[in-house]
mmCIF file of C-alpha atoms in Angstrom:
data_model
loop_
_atom_site.group_PDB
_atom_site.id
_atom_site.type_symbol
_atom_site.label_atom_id
_atom_site.label_comp_id
_atom_site.label_asym_id
_atom_site.label_seq_id
_atom_site.Cartn_x
_atom_site.Cartn_y
_atom_site.Cartn_z
ATOM 1 C CA MET A 26 50.608 -67.563 -7.439
ATOM 2 C CA ALA A 27 49.792 -64.077 -8.627
ATOM 3 C CA THR A 28 46.126 -64.651 -7.972
ATOM 4 C CA GLN A 29 46.851 -65.851 -4.459
ATOM 5 C CA ARG A 30 48.924 -62.760 -3.737
ATOM 6 C CA LEU A 31 46.112 -60.454 -4.917
ATOM 7 C CA LEU A 32 43.647 -62.285 -2.715
ATOM 8 C CA ALA A 33 45.987 -61.916 0.267
ATOM 9 C CA ILE A 34 46.325 -58.165 -0.310
ATOM 10 C CA PHE A 35 42.551 -57.690 -0.577
ATOM 11 C CA GLY A 36 42.073 -59.761 2.583
ATOM 12 C CA LEU A 37 44.541 -57.569 4.489
ATOM 13 C CA LEU A 38 42.838 -54.402 3.333
ATOM 14 C CA ALA A 39 39.484 -55.825 4.424
ATOM 15 C CA LEU A 40 40.867 -56.607 7.874
ATOM 16 C CA LEU A 41 42.218 -53.072 8.191
ATOM 17 C CA ALA A 42 38.860 -51.629 7.146
ATOM 18 C CA PHE A 43 37.083 -53.572 9.909
ATOM 19 C CA ALA A 44 39.796 -52.866 12.454
ATOM 20 C CA LEU A 45 39.761 -49.085 12.035
ATOM 21 C CA PRO A 46 36.800 -47.093 13.361
ATOM 22 C CA ALA A 47 34.634 -45.235 10.865
ATOM 23 C CA GLY A 48 36.371 -42.110 9.614
ATOM 24 C CA ALA A 49 39.682 -43.139 11.190
ATOM 25 C CA VAL A 50 42.913 -42.425 9.412
ATOM 26 C CA PRO A 51 45.862 -44.832 9.552
ATOM 27 C CA GLY A 52 48.603 -43.395 11.780
ATOM 28 C CA ASP A 53 46.219 -41.085 13.697
ATOM 29 C CA GLU A 54 47.102 -41.406 17.372
ATOM 30 C CA ASP A 55 44.362 -39.083 18.720
ATOM 31 C CA ASP A 56 41.654 -40.244 16.286
ATOM 32 C CA ASP A 57 40.830 -36.656 15.243
ATOM 33 C CA GLY A 58 40.903 -37.519 11.544
ATOM 34 C CA ILE A 59 44.272 -35.878 11.017
ATOM 35 C CA ALA A 60 47.233 -38.113 10.190
ATOM 36 C CA ASP A 61 49.998 -37.912 12.779
ATOM 37 C CA GLU A 62 52.570 -36.628 10.301
ATOM 38 C CA VAL A 63 50.493 -33.468 9.689
ATOM 39 C CA ASP A 64 48.675 -33.192 13.038
ATOM 40 C CA ASN A 65 49.821 -30.167 15.078
ATOM 41 C CA CYS A 66 48.732 -31.985 18.264
ATOM 42 C CA VAL A 67 49.405 -35.679 17.745
ATOM 43 C CA PHE A 68 48.122 -36.783 21.170
ATOM 44 C CA PHE A 69 45.306 -34.237 21.603
ATOM 45 C CA TYR A 70 42.049 -34.436 19.726
ATOM 46 C CA ASN A 71 41.843 -31.217 17.710
ATOM 47 C CA PRO A 72 40.226 -31.698 14.329
ATOM 48 C CA ASP A 73 40.117 -27.896 13.834
ATOM 49 C CA GLN A 74 43.939 -27.713 14.111
ATOM 50 C CA ALA A 75 43.565 -24.235 15.702
ATOM 51 C CA ASP A 76 46.911 -22.549 16.309
ATOM 52 C CA ALA A 77 46.283 -19.036 17.679
ATOM 53 C CA ASP A 78 49.922 -18.041 18.098
ATOM 54 C CA MET A 79 50.874 -19.737 14.831
ATOM 55 C CA ASP A 80 53.864 -21.452 16.361
ATOM 56 C CA GLY A 81 53.134 -24.806 14.726
ATOM 57 C CA THR A 82 51.716 -26.335 17.904
ATOM 58 C CA GLY A 83 47.945 -26.513 18.093
ATOM 59 C CA ASN A 84 46.116 -24.695 20.860
ATOM 60 C CA ALA A 85 44.969 -27.998 22.298
ATOM 61 C CA CYS A 86 48.514 -28.970 23.242
ATOM 62 C CA ASP A 87 50.401 -25.672 23.237
ATOM 63 C CA PRO A 88 51.820 -25.032 26.735
ATOM 64 C CA ASP A 89 52.132 -21.355 25.832
ATOM 65 C CA PHE A 90 48.456 -20.916 24.967
ATOM 66 C CA GLU A 91 45.594 -20.633 27.439
ATOM 67 C CA GLN A 92 42.417 -22.541 26.739
ATOM 68 C CA CYS A 93 39.853 -19.833 27.394
ATOM 69 C CA PHE A 94 36.932 -21.731 28.788
ATOM 70 C CA ASP A 95 38.081 -24.785 30.697
ATOM 71 C CA VAL A 96 38.818 -23.269 34.150
ATOM 72 C CA THR A 97 42.425 -24.432 33.846
ATOM 73 C CA ASP A 98 45.765 -22.665 33.687
ATOM 74 C CA ASN A 99 46.897 -24.384 30.545
ATOM 75 C CA ASP A 100 50.074 -22.413 30.011
ATOM 76 C CA GLY A 101 51.179 -22.326 33.659
ATOM 77 C CA ASP A 102 51.293 -18.530 34.000
ATOM 78 C CA GLY A 103 48.897 -18.444 36.939
ATOM 79 C CA LEU A 104 46.116 -16.849 34.859
ATOM 80 C CA PHE A 105 42.948 -18.732 34.082
ATOM 81 C CA ASP A 106 40.756 -18.490 31.007
ATOM 82 C CA CYS A 107 39.702 -14.910 30.202
ATOM 83 C CA GLU A 108 42.157 -13.471 32.733
ATOM 84 C CA ASP A 109 44.978 -14.632 30.472
ATOM 85 C CA PRO A 110 46.102 -12.208 27.729
ATOM 86 C CA ASP A 111 46.054 -15.171 25.366
ATOM 87 C CA CYS A 112 42.253 -14.942 25.546
ATOM 88 C CA ALA A 113 41.963 -11.183 24.975
ATOM 89 C CA THR A 114 40.177 -11.634 21.656
ATOM 90 C CA ASP A 115 38.335 -14.847 22.404
ATOM 91 C CA PHE A 116 34.619 -14.695 21.510
ATOM 92 C CA CYS A 117 33.717 -15.873 24.995
ATOM 93 C CA CYS A 118 35.948 -13.347 26.707
ATOM 94 C CA ILE A 119 34.833 -10.105 25.040
ATOM 95 C CA ASP A 120 31.699 -8.116 25.820
ATOM 96 C CA THR A 121 31.112 -5.767 22.889
ATOM 97 C CA ASP A 122 28.059 -3.952 24.308
ATOM 98 C CA GLY A 123 29.268 -3.871 27.917
ATOM 99 C CA ASP A 124 26.195 -5.538 29.410
ATOM 100 C CA PHE A 125 28.301 -8.130 31.272
ATOM 101 C CA TRP A 126 27.238 -10.907 28.901
ATOM 102 C CA PRO A 127 30.165 -12.390 26.904
ATOM 103 C CA ASP A 128 29.524 -12.213 23.191
ATOM 104 C CA CYS A 129 29.320 -15.991 22.868
ATOM 105 C CA PHE A 130 26.309 -15.978 25.221
ATOM 106 C CA ASP A 131 24.799 -12.546 24.458
ATOM 107 C CA ASN A 132 21.600 -12.619 22.343
ATOM 108 C CA CYS A 133 22.235 -8.989 21.370
ATOM 109 C CA ILE A 134 25.953 -8.515 20.888
ATOM 110 C CA ASP A 135 25.803 -4.834 19.921
ATOM 111 C CA VAL A 136 22.876 -3.661 22.085
ATOM 112 C CA PRO A 137 23.063 -3.704 25.902
ATOM 113 C CA ASN A 138 20.340 -5.948 27.307
ATOM 114 C CA PHE A 139 21.083 -7.041 30.821
ATOM 115 C CA GLY A 140 17.915 -9.139 31.075
ATOM 116 C CA GLN A 141 18.449 -10.928 27.728
ATOM 117 C CA GLU A 142 14.691 -10.690 27.042
ATOM 118 C CA ASP A 143 13.596 -12.764 24.067
ATOM 119 C CA LEU A 144 9.808 -12.725 23.828
ATOM 120 C CA ASP A 145 9.507 -14.901 20.708
ATOM 121 C CA GLY A 146 12.227 -17.344 21.763
ATOM 122 C CA ASP A 147 14.226 -17.040 18.562
ATOM 123 C CA PHE A 148 17.542 -16.474 20.388
ATOM 124 C CA ILE A 149 17.635 -12.893 19.139
ATOM 125 C CA GLY A 150 17.111 -10.502 22.036
ATOM 126 C CA ASP A 151 14.127 -8.165 21.946
ATOM 127 C CA ALA A 152 16.526 -5.227 22.234
ATOM 128 C CA CYS A 153 17.987 -5.923 18.791
ATOM 129 C CA GLU A 154 15.065 -7.741 17.139
ATOM 130 C CA ASP A 155 14.233 -6.372 13.684
ATOM 131 C CA GLU A 156 11.297 -8.401 12.444
ATOM 132 C CA ASP A 157 10.908 -6.594 9.123
ATOM 133 C CA SER A 158 14.666 -6.238 8.459
ATOM 134 C CA ASP A 159 14.420 -2.535 7.674
ATOM 135 C CA GLY A 160 17.442 -1.625 9.777
ATOM 136 C CA LEU A 161 15.411 -0.432 12.755
ATOM 137 C CA THR A 162 15.006 -2.492 15.900
ATOM 138 C CA ASP A 163 11.434 -3.340 16.782
ATOM 139 C CA ALA A 164 11.658 -1.154 19.876
ATOM 140 C CA ASN A 165 12.294 1.884 17.645
ATOM 141 C CA ASP A 166 10.185 0.894 14.616
ATOM 142 C CA ASN A 167 6.709 2.423 14.147
ATOM 143 C CA CYS A 168 5.833 -0.463 11.818
ATOM 144 C CA VAL A 169 7.338 -3.622 13.284
ATOM 145 C CA SER A 170 6.102 -6.039 10.632
ATOM 146 C CA VAL A 171 6.322 -3.839 7.504
ATOM 147 C CA PRO A 172 9.660 -2.471 6.207
ATOM 148 C CA ASN A 173 9.633 1.335 6.436
ATOM 149 C CA PRO A 174 13.091 2.777 6.979
ATOM 150 C CA ASP A 175 11.722 6.312 6.431
ATOM 151 C CA GLN A 176 9.312 5.904 9.417
ATOM 152 C CA ALA A 177 6.798 8.243 7.703
ATOM 153 C CA ASP A 178 3.770 8.949 9.919
ATOM 154 C CA THR A 179 1.533 11.540 8.241
ATOM 155 C CA ASP A 180 -1.136 11.653 10.919
ATOM 156 C CA SER A 181 1.417 11.586 13.769
ATOM 157 C CA ASP A 182 -0.405 8.809 15.582
ATOM 158 C CA GLY A 183 2.742 6.818 16.302
ATOM 159 C CA GLU A 184 1.953 4.187 13.683
ATOM 160 C CA GLY A 185 3.842 4.485 10.405
ATOM 161 C CA ASN A 186 2.010 5.008 7.124
ATOM 162 C CA ALA A 187 3.240 1.610 5.915
ATOM 163 C CA CYS A 188 1.083 -0.227 8.437
ATOM 164 C CA ASP A 189 -1.499 2.423 9.361
ATOM 165 C CA GLY A 190 -4.970 1.792 7.963
ATOM 166 C CA VAL A 191 -6.610 4.177 5.497
ATOM 167 C CA GLU A 192 -9.769 6.167 6.199
ATOM 168 C CA SER A 193 -12.052 4.500 3.658
ATOM 169 C CA LEU A 194 -15.140 6.645 4.265
ATOM 170 C CA CYS A 195 -14.964 10.357 4.936
ATOM 171 C CA ASN A 196 -18.551 11.042 5.928
ATOM 172 C CA ASN A 197 -19.608 8.205 8.215
ATOM 173 C CA GLY A 198 -18.741 9.860 11.512
ATOM 174 C CA ALA A 199 -16.302 7.096 12.454
ATOM 175 C CA SER A 200 -12.602 6.284 12.232
ATOM 176 C CA ASP A 201 -12.160 3.513 9.662
ATOM 177 C CA ASP A 202 -8.445 3.068 10.279
ATOM 178 C CA THR A 203 -6.391 2.889 13.448
ATOM 179 C CA ASP A 204 -5.557 6.549 14.047
ATOM 180 C CA ASP A 205 -8.789 7.633 15.815
ATOM 181 C CA LEU A 206 -9.188 10.584 13.412
ATOM 182 C CA VAL A 207 -12.715 10.884 12.028
ATOM 183 C CA ASP A 208 -13.727 11.705 8.449
ATOM 184 C CA CYS A 209 -12.244 14.987 7.181
ATOM 185 C CA GLU A 210 -10.016 15.298 10.255
ATOM 186 C CA ASP A 211 -8.008 12.395 8.860
ATOM 187 C CA PRO A 212 -5.205 13.317 6.395
ATOM 188 C CA ASP A 213 -6.345 10.353 4.294
ATOM 189 C CA CYS A 214 -9.401 12.436 3.366
ATOM 190 C CA ALA A 215 -7.559 15.685 2.642
ATOM 191 C CA THR A 216 -8.028 15.465 -1.121
ATOM 192 C CA ARG A 217 -11.439 13.781 -1.185
ATOM 193 C CA GLN A 218 -14.102 15.980 -2.813
ATOM 194 C CA ILE A 219 -16.360 15.738 0.203
ATOM 195 C CA CYS A 220 -13.650 17.340 2.351
ATOM 196 C CA LEU A 221 -12.653 20.102 -0.066
ATOM 197 C CA PRO A 222 -14.180 23.575 0.472
ATOM 198 C CA PRO A 223 -17.124 24.389 -1.863
ATOM 199 C CA PRO A 224 -16.425 26.674 -4.876
ATOM 200 C CA ASP A 225 -16.261 30.400 -4.029
ATOM 201 C CA SER A 226 -15.592 32.309 -7.272
ATOM 202 C CA ASP A 227 -15.339 35.775 -5.733
ATOM 203 C CA GLY A 228 -13.393 34.667 -2.679
ATOM 204 C CA ASP A 229 -15.672 36.415 -0.208
ATOM 205 C CA GLY A 230 -16.031 33.373 2.035
ATOM 206 C CA VAL A 231 -19.567 32.604 0.862
ATOM 207 C CA PRO A 232 -19.856 29.497 -1.379
ATOM 208 C CA ASN A 233 -21.259 30.072 -4.851
ATOM 209 C CA ALA A 234 -24.269 27.929 -4.039
ATOM 210 C CA THR A 235 -25.486 30.400 -1.400
ATOM 211 C CA ASP A 236 -23.822 33.640 -2.573
ATOM 212 C CA ASN A 237 -26.329 36.285 -3.714
ATOM 213 C CA CYS A 238 -23.586 37.789 -5.884
ATOM 214 C CA PRO A 239 -21.278 34.845 -6.770
ATOM 215 C CA GLN A 240 -19.084 36.910 -9.100
ATOM 216 C CA ASP A 241 -18.804 40.015 -6.890
ATOM 217 C CA PHE A 242 -17.058 40.222 -3.535
ATOM 218 C CA ASN A 243 -19.719 40.886 -0.889
ATOM 219 C CA PRO A 244 -19.066 39.006 2.345
ATOM 220 C CA ASP A 245 -21.919 40.929 4.052
ATOM 221 C CA GLN A 246 -24.455 39.598 1.462
ATOM 222 C CA ALA A 247 -26.423 42.883 1.816
ATOM 223 C CA ASP A 248 -29.704 42.822 -0.147
ATOM 224 C CA ASN A 249 -31.710 45.975 0.593
ATOM 225 C CA ASP A 250 -34.761 45.104 -1.508
ATOM 226 C CA GLY A 251 -34.742 41.434 -0.466
ATOM 227 C CA GLU A 252 -35.107 40.258 -4.050
ATOM 228 C CA GLY A 253 -32.295 37.687 -3.854
ATOM 229 C CA ALA A 254 -29.577 39.696 -5.619
ATOM 230 C CA GLY A 255 -27.015 41.393 -3.402
ATOM 231 C CA ASN A 256 -26.656 45.167 -3.554
ATOM 232 C CA VAL A 257 -23.298 45.000 -5.333
ATOM 233 C CA CYS A 258 -24.747 43.207 -8.373
ATOM 234 C CA ASP A 259 -28.358 44.580 -8.307
ATOM 235 C CA ARG A 260 -28.938 47.545 -10.696
ATOM 236 C CA SER A 261 -31.783 48.694 -8.470
ATOM 237 C CA PRO A 262 -30.608 47.707 -5.011
ATOM 238 C CA ASP A 263 -33.343 49.721 -3.290
ATOM 239 C CA GLY A 264 -36.138 48.078 -5.301
ATOM 240 C CA SER A 265 -38.758 49.669 -7.588
ATOM 241 C CA VAL A 266 -42.094 51.254 -6.838
ATOM 242 C CA ASP A 267 -44.736 49.107 -5.175
ATOM 243 C CA GLY A 268 -42.313 46.235 -4.772
ATOM 244 C CA GLU A 269 -41.924 45.449 -8.488
ATOM 245 C CA ASP A 270 -38.817 43.553 -9.460
ATOM 246 C CA SER A 271 -35.601 45.459 -10.081
ATOM 247 C CA ASN A 272 -33.419 44.768 -13.097
ATOM 248 C CA LEU A 273 -31.107 42.468 -11.101
ATOM 249 C CA GLY A 274 -28.083 43.806 -12.956
ATOM 250 C CA ASP A 275 -29.165 43.078 -16.560
ATOM 251 C CA PRO A 276 -27.115 45.575 -18.620
ATOM 252 C CA ALA A 277 -29.212 44.918 -21.745
ATOM 253 C CA VAL A 278 -32.260 46.558 -20.225
ATOM 254 C CA ASP A 279 -32.849 50.323 -20.709
ATOM 255 C CA ASN A 280 -33.623 51.688 -17.278
ATOM 256 C CA GLY A 281 -33.655 55.340 -18.392
ATOM 257 C CA GLY A 282 -36.486 57.890 -18.548
ATOM 258 C CA GLY A 283 -38.373 59.497 -21.468
ATOM 259 C CA CYS A 284 -40.381 57.307 -23.778
ATOM 260 C CA GLY A 285 -38.285 54.244 -23.356
ATOM 261 C CA LEU A 286 -40.070 51.230 -21.808
ATOM 262 C CA SER A 287 -38.067 49.596 -19.088
ATOM 263 C CA ALA A 288 -38.096 45.840 -18.736
ATOM 264 C CA ALA A 289 -39.245 46.287 -15.192
ATOM 265 C CA GLY A 290 -42.346 48.239 -16.255
ATOM 266 C CA GLU A 291 -41.820 50.943 -13.682
ATOM 267 C CA THR A 292 -45.109 52.728 -12.867
ATOM 268 C CA GLU A 293 -43.627 56.244 -13.012
ATOM 269 C CA LYS A 294 -42.709 55.663 -16.699
ATOM 270 C CA VAL A 295 -46.200 54.537 -17.805
ATOM 271 C CA GLY A 296 -47.801 58.046 -17.933
ATOM 272 C CA PRO A 297 -45.218 59.664 -20.240
ATOM 273 C CA TRP A 298 -45.174 56.596 -22.444
ATOM 274 C CA LEU A 299 -48.948 56.640 -22.987
ATOM 275 C CA ALA A 300 -48.833 60.379 -23.632
ATOM 276 C CA CYS A 301 -46.250 59.873 -26.357
ATOM 277 C CA LEU A 302 -48.531 57.366 -28.076
ATOM 278 C CA ALA A 303 -51.720 59.446 -27.698
ATOM 279 C CA LEU A 304 -50.481 62.818 -29.077
ATOM 280 C CA PRO A 305 -50.322 61.820 -32.770
ATOM 281 C CA GLY A 306 -53.836 60.373 -32.563
ATOM 282 C CA LEU A 307 -55.303 63.513 -30.971
ATOM 283 C CA ALA A 308 -53.630 65.690 -33.609
ATOM 284 C CA TRP A 309 -55.121 63.609 -36.471
ATOM 285 C CA ALA A 310 -58.610 63.634 -34.921
ATOM 286 C CA TRP A 311 -58.558 67.431 -34.464
ATOM 287 C CA ARG A 312 -57.464 68.017 -38.044
ATOM 288 C CA HIS A 313 -60.110 65.657 -39.464
ATOM 289 C CA ARG A 314 -62.866 67.429 -37.472
ATOM 290 C CA SER A 315 -61.773 70.860 -38.771
ATOM 291 C CA MET A 316 -61.850 69.671 -42.387
ATOM 292 C CA ARG A 317 -65.422 68.423 -42.026
ATOM 293 C CA ARG A 318 -66.556 71.790 -40.744
ATOM 294 C CA CYS A 319 -65.015 73.561 -43.724
ATOM 295 C CA LYS A 320 -66.916 71.379 -46.216
ATOM 296 C CA LYS A 321 -70.229 72.308 -44.657
#
């Protein structure tokens, strides 16, 4: 007998399982998956059990609550949908950005966009699109695809450093990036050796390589004798006799008079120098001749 009873119970349960629709709950009049004893709208399908005024009666069957998007005066106060104060905070009845598009339909809730433009069709309006998620909308971002919240733009070409190309060559007469600045005009080349000014030790504006006095300030590069050394560093700036080289500022060379021999071999010093050498010889020869006469 016990076995028969168990079989009968299992049979009844099986019949109930086939009789009820999938997901149905026994004692659920509106088939919303909520048992009648806990359903706040027993005869109205409302699986979300929404109860805006928290009076224990779900919105779906509350005569004191207006359904905000069904073009019906649910609560009988003569006000429909968003006109009813019950709907003052409903997502489909507020327009945060004031562009006349309710928030539930607006593809840019916080940015006015009357035309609802959406070029890439991603349901995010162009007016609030932020492709690189750097906090700046694409319309105000100088690098749309690369995050750059600082918006740095060294060359002021309207394209941020983060996505602006780099001038790879600084002497090819062309713009290698996208800023239309050529070679040393481009800030990318500011510290490249080819764009730095040549060395100028004395600061006279004439590079060392072409300065005729690289250690002495002489912007006029005056060179009276044309020997290649500027007047300010040439010990004989007016040249020597018959165009012979001057000392070119060599302090080790004696350029004085008397019997000293200058490195430049100045012609006016040759006569006195030879005389200084010849006098002792003439004196010896005269004395030797006198002695020979005495012996005779």
